[in-house]
PDB file of C-alpha atoms in Angstrom:
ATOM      1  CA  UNK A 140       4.621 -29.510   1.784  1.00 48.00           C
ATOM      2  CA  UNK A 141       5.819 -27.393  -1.258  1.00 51.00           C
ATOM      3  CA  UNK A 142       8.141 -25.031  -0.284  1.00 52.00           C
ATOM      4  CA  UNK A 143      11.970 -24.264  -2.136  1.00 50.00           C
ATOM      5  CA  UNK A 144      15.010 -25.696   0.503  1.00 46.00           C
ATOM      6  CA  UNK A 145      18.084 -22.961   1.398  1.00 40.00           C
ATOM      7  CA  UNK A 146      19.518 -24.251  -2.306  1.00 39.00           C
ATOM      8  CA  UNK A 147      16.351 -22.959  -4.450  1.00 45.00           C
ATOM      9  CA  UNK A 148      15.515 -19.690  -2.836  1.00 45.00           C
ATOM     10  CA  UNK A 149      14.286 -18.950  -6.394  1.00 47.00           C
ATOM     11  CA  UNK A 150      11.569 -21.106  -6.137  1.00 49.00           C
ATOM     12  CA  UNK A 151      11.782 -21.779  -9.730  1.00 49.00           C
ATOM     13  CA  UNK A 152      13.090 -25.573  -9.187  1.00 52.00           C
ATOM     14  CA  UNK A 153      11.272 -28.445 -11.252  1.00 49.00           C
ATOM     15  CA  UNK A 154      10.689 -29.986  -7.845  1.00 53.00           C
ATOM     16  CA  UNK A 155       7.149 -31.584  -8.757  1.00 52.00           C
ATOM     17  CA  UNK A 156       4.940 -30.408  -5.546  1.00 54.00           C
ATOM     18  CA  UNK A 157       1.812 -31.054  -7.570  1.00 56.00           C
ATOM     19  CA  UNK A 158      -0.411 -29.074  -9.985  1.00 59.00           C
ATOM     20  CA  UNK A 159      -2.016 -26.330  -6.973  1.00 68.00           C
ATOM     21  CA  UNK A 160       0.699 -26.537  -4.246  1.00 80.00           C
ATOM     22  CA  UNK A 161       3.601 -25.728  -7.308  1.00 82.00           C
ATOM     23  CA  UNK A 162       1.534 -22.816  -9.022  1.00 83.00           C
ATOM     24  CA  UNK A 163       0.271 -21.046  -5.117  1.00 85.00           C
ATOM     25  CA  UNK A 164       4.475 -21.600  -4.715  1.00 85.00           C
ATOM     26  CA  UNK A 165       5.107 -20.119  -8.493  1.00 82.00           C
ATOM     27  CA  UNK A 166       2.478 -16.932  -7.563  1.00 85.00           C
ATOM     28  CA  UNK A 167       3.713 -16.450  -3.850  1.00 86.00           C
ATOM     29  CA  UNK A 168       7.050 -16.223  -5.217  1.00 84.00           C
ATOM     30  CA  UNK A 169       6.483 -13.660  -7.959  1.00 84.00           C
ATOM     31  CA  UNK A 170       4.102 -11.465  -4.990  1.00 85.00           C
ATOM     32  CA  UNK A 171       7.363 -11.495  -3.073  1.00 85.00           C
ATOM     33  CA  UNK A 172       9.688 -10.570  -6.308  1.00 82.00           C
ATOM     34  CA  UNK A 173       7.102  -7.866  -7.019  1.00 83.00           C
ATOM     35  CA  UNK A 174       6.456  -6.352  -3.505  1.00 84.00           C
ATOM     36  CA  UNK A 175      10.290  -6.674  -2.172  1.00 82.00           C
ATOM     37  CA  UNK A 176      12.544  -5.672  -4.908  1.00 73.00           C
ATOM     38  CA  UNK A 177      15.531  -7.165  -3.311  1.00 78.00           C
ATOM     39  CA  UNK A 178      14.073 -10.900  -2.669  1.00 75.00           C
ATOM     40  CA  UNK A 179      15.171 -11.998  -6.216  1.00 73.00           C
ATOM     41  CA  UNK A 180      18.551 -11.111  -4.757  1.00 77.00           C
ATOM     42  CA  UNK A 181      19.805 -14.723  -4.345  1.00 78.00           C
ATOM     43  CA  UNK A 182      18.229 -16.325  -7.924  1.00 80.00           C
ATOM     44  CA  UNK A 183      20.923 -18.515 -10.080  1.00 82.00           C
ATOM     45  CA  UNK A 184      21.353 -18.862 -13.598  1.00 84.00           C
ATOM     46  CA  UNK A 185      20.045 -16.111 -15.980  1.00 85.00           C
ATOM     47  CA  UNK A 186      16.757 -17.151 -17.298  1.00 86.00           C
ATOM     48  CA  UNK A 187      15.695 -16.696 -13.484  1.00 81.00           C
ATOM     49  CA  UNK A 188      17.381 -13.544 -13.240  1.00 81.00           C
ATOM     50  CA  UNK A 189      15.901 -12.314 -16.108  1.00 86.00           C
ATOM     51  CA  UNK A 190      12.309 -13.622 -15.315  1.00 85.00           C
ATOM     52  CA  UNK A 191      12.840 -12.457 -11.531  1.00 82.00           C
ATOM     53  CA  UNK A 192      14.003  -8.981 -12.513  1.00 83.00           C
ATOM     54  CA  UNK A 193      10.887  -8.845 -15.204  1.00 86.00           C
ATOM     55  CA  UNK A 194       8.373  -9.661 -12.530  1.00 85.00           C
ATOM     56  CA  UNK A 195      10.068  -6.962  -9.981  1.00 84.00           C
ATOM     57  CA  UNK A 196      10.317  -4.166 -12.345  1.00 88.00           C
ATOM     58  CA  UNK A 197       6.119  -4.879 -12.815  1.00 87.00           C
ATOM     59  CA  UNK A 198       6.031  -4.776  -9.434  1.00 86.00           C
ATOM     60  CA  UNK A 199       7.850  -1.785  -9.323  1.00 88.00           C
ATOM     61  CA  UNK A 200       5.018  -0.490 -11.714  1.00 91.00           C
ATOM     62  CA  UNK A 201       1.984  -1.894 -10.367  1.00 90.00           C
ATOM     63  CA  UNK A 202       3.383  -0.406  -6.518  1.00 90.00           C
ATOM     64  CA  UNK A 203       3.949   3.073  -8.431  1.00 93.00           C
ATOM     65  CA  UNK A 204       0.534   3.352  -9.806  1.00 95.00           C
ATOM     66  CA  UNK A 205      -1.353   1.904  -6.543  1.00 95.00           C
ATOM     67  CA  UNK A 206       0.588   4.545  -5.109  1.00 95.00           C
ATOM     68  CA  UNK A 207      -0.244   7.496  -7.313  1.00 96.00           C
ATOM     69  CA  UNK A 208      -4.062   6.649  -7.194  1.00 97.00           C
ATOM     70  CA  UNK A 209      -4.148   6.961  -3.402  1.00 97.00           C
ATOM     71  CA  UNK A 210      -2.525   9.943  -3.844  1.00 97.00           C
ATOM     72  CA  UNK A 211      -4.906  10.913  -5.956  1.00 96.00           C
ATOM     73  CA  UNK A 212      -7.657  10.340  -4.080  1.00 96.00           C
ATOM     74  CA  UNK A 213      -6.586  11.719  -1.045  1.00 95.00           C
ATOM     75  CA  UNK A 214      -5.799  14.868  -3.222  1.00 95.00           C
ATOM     76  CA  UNK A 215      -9.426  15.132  -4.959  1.00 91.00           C
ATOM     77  CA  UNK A 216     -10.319  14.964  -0.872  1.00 89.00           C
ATOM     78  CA  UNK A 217      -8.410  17.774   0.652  1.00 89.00           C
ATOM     79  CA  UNK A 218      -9.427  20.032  -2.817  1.00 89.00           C
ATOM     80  CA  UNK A 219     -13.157  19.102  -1.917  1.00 85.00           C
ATOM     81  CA  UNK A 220     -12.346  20.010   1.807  1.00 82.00           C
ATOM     82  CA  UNK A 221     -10.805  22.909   0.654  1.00 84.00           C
ATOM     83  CA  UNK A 222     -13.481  24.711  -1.727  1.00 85.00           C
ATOM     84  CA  UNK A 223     -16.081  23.781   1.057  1.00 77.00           C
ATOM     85  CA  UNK A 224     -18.035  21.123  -0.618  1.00 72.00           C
ATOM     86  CA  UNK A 225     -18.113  18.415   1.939  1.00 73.00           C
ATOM     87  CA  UNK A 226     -21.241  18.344   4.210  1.00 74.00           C
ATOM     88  CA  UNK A 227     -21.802  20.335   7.261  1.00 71.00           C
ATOM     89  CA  UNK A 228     -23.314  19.053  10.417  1.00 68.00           C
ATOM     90  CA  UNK A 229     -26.151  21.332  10.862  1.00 73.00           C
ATOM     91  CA  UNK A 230     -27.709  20.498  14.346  1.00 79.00           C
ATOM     92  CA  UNK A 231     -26.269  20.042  17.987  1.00 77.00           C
ATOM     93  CA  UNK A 232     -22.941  21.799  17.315  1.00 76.00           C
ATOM     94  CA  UNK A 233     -21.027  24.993  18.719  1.00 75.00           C
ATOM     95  CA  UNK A 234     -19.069  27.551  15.762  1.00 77.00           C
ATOM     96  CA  UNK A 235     -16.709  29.484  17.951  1.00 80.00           C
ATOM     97  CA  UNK A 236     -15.396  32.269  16.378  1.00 84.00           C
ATOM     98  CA  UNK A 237     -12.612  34.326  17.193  1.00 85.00           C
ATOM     99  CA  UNK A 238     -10.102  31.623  18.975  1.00 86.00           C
ATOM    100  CA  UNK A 239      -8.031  32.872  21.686  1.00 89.00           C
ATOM    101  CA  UNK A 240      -5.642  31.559  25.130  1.00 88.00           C
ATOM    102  CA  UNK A 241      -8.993  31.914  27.161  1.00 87.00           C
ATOM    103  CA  UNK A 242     -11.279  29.863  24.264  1.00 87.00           C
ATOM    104  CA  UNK A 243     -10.301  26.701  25.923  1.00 87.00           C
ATOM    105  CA  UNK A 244     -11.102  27.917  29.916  1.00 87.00           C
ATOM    106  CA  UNK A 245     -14.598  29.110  28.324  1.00 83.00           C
ATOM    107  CA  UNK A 246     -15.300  25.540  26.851  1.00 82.00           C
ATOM    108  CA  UNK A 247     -14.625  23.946  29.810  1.00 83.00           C
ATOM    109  CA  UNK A 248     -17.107  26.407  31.999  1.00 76.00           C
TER     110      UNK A 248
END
């Protein structure tokens, strides 16, 4: 198994764990540096830092813009809901008008 000991919490150790098991290691790694900003934390020497504080600030990026298109769409939803352009349900279905304390007794009758 392919997997950095307590002393390489980097992960980027020329331990030789074979061609697929190092690069899954070498991408798993970089997922972690880019969705926890603070995992790179414990990296020695500075060509790791560096590389480890690259791939988190494009993290920081790509979480920023997955971010801002959800928000997006979830905006372009409530302004459709808003101006009245989503469907209406135009069979089997009560409009009550004029909510009050006693709307709720009336339903229930």
């Amino acid at each position: 198994e392919c997997s950095p000991d307590d002393s390489e919490l980097s992960g980027f150790s020329d331990t030789d764990c074979g061609g697929g098991k190092r690069l899954m290691e070498g991408l798993w790694i970089a997922w972690t540096f880019m969705a926890d900003p603070g995992t790179h934390a414990s990296v020695a020497g500075p060509v790791n830092r560096l590389l480890g504080s690259v791939i988190t600030m494009g993290g920081i990026l790509f979480m920023a813009s997955i971010l801002g298109v959800t928000v997006d769409m979830v905006r372009e939803k409530m302004d459709s809901l808003r101006q009245g352009k989503s469907k209406i349900v135009e069979h089997n279905h009560t409009l009550i008008l004029g909510w009050t304390e006693k709307t709720m007794h009336i339903i229930k009758e």
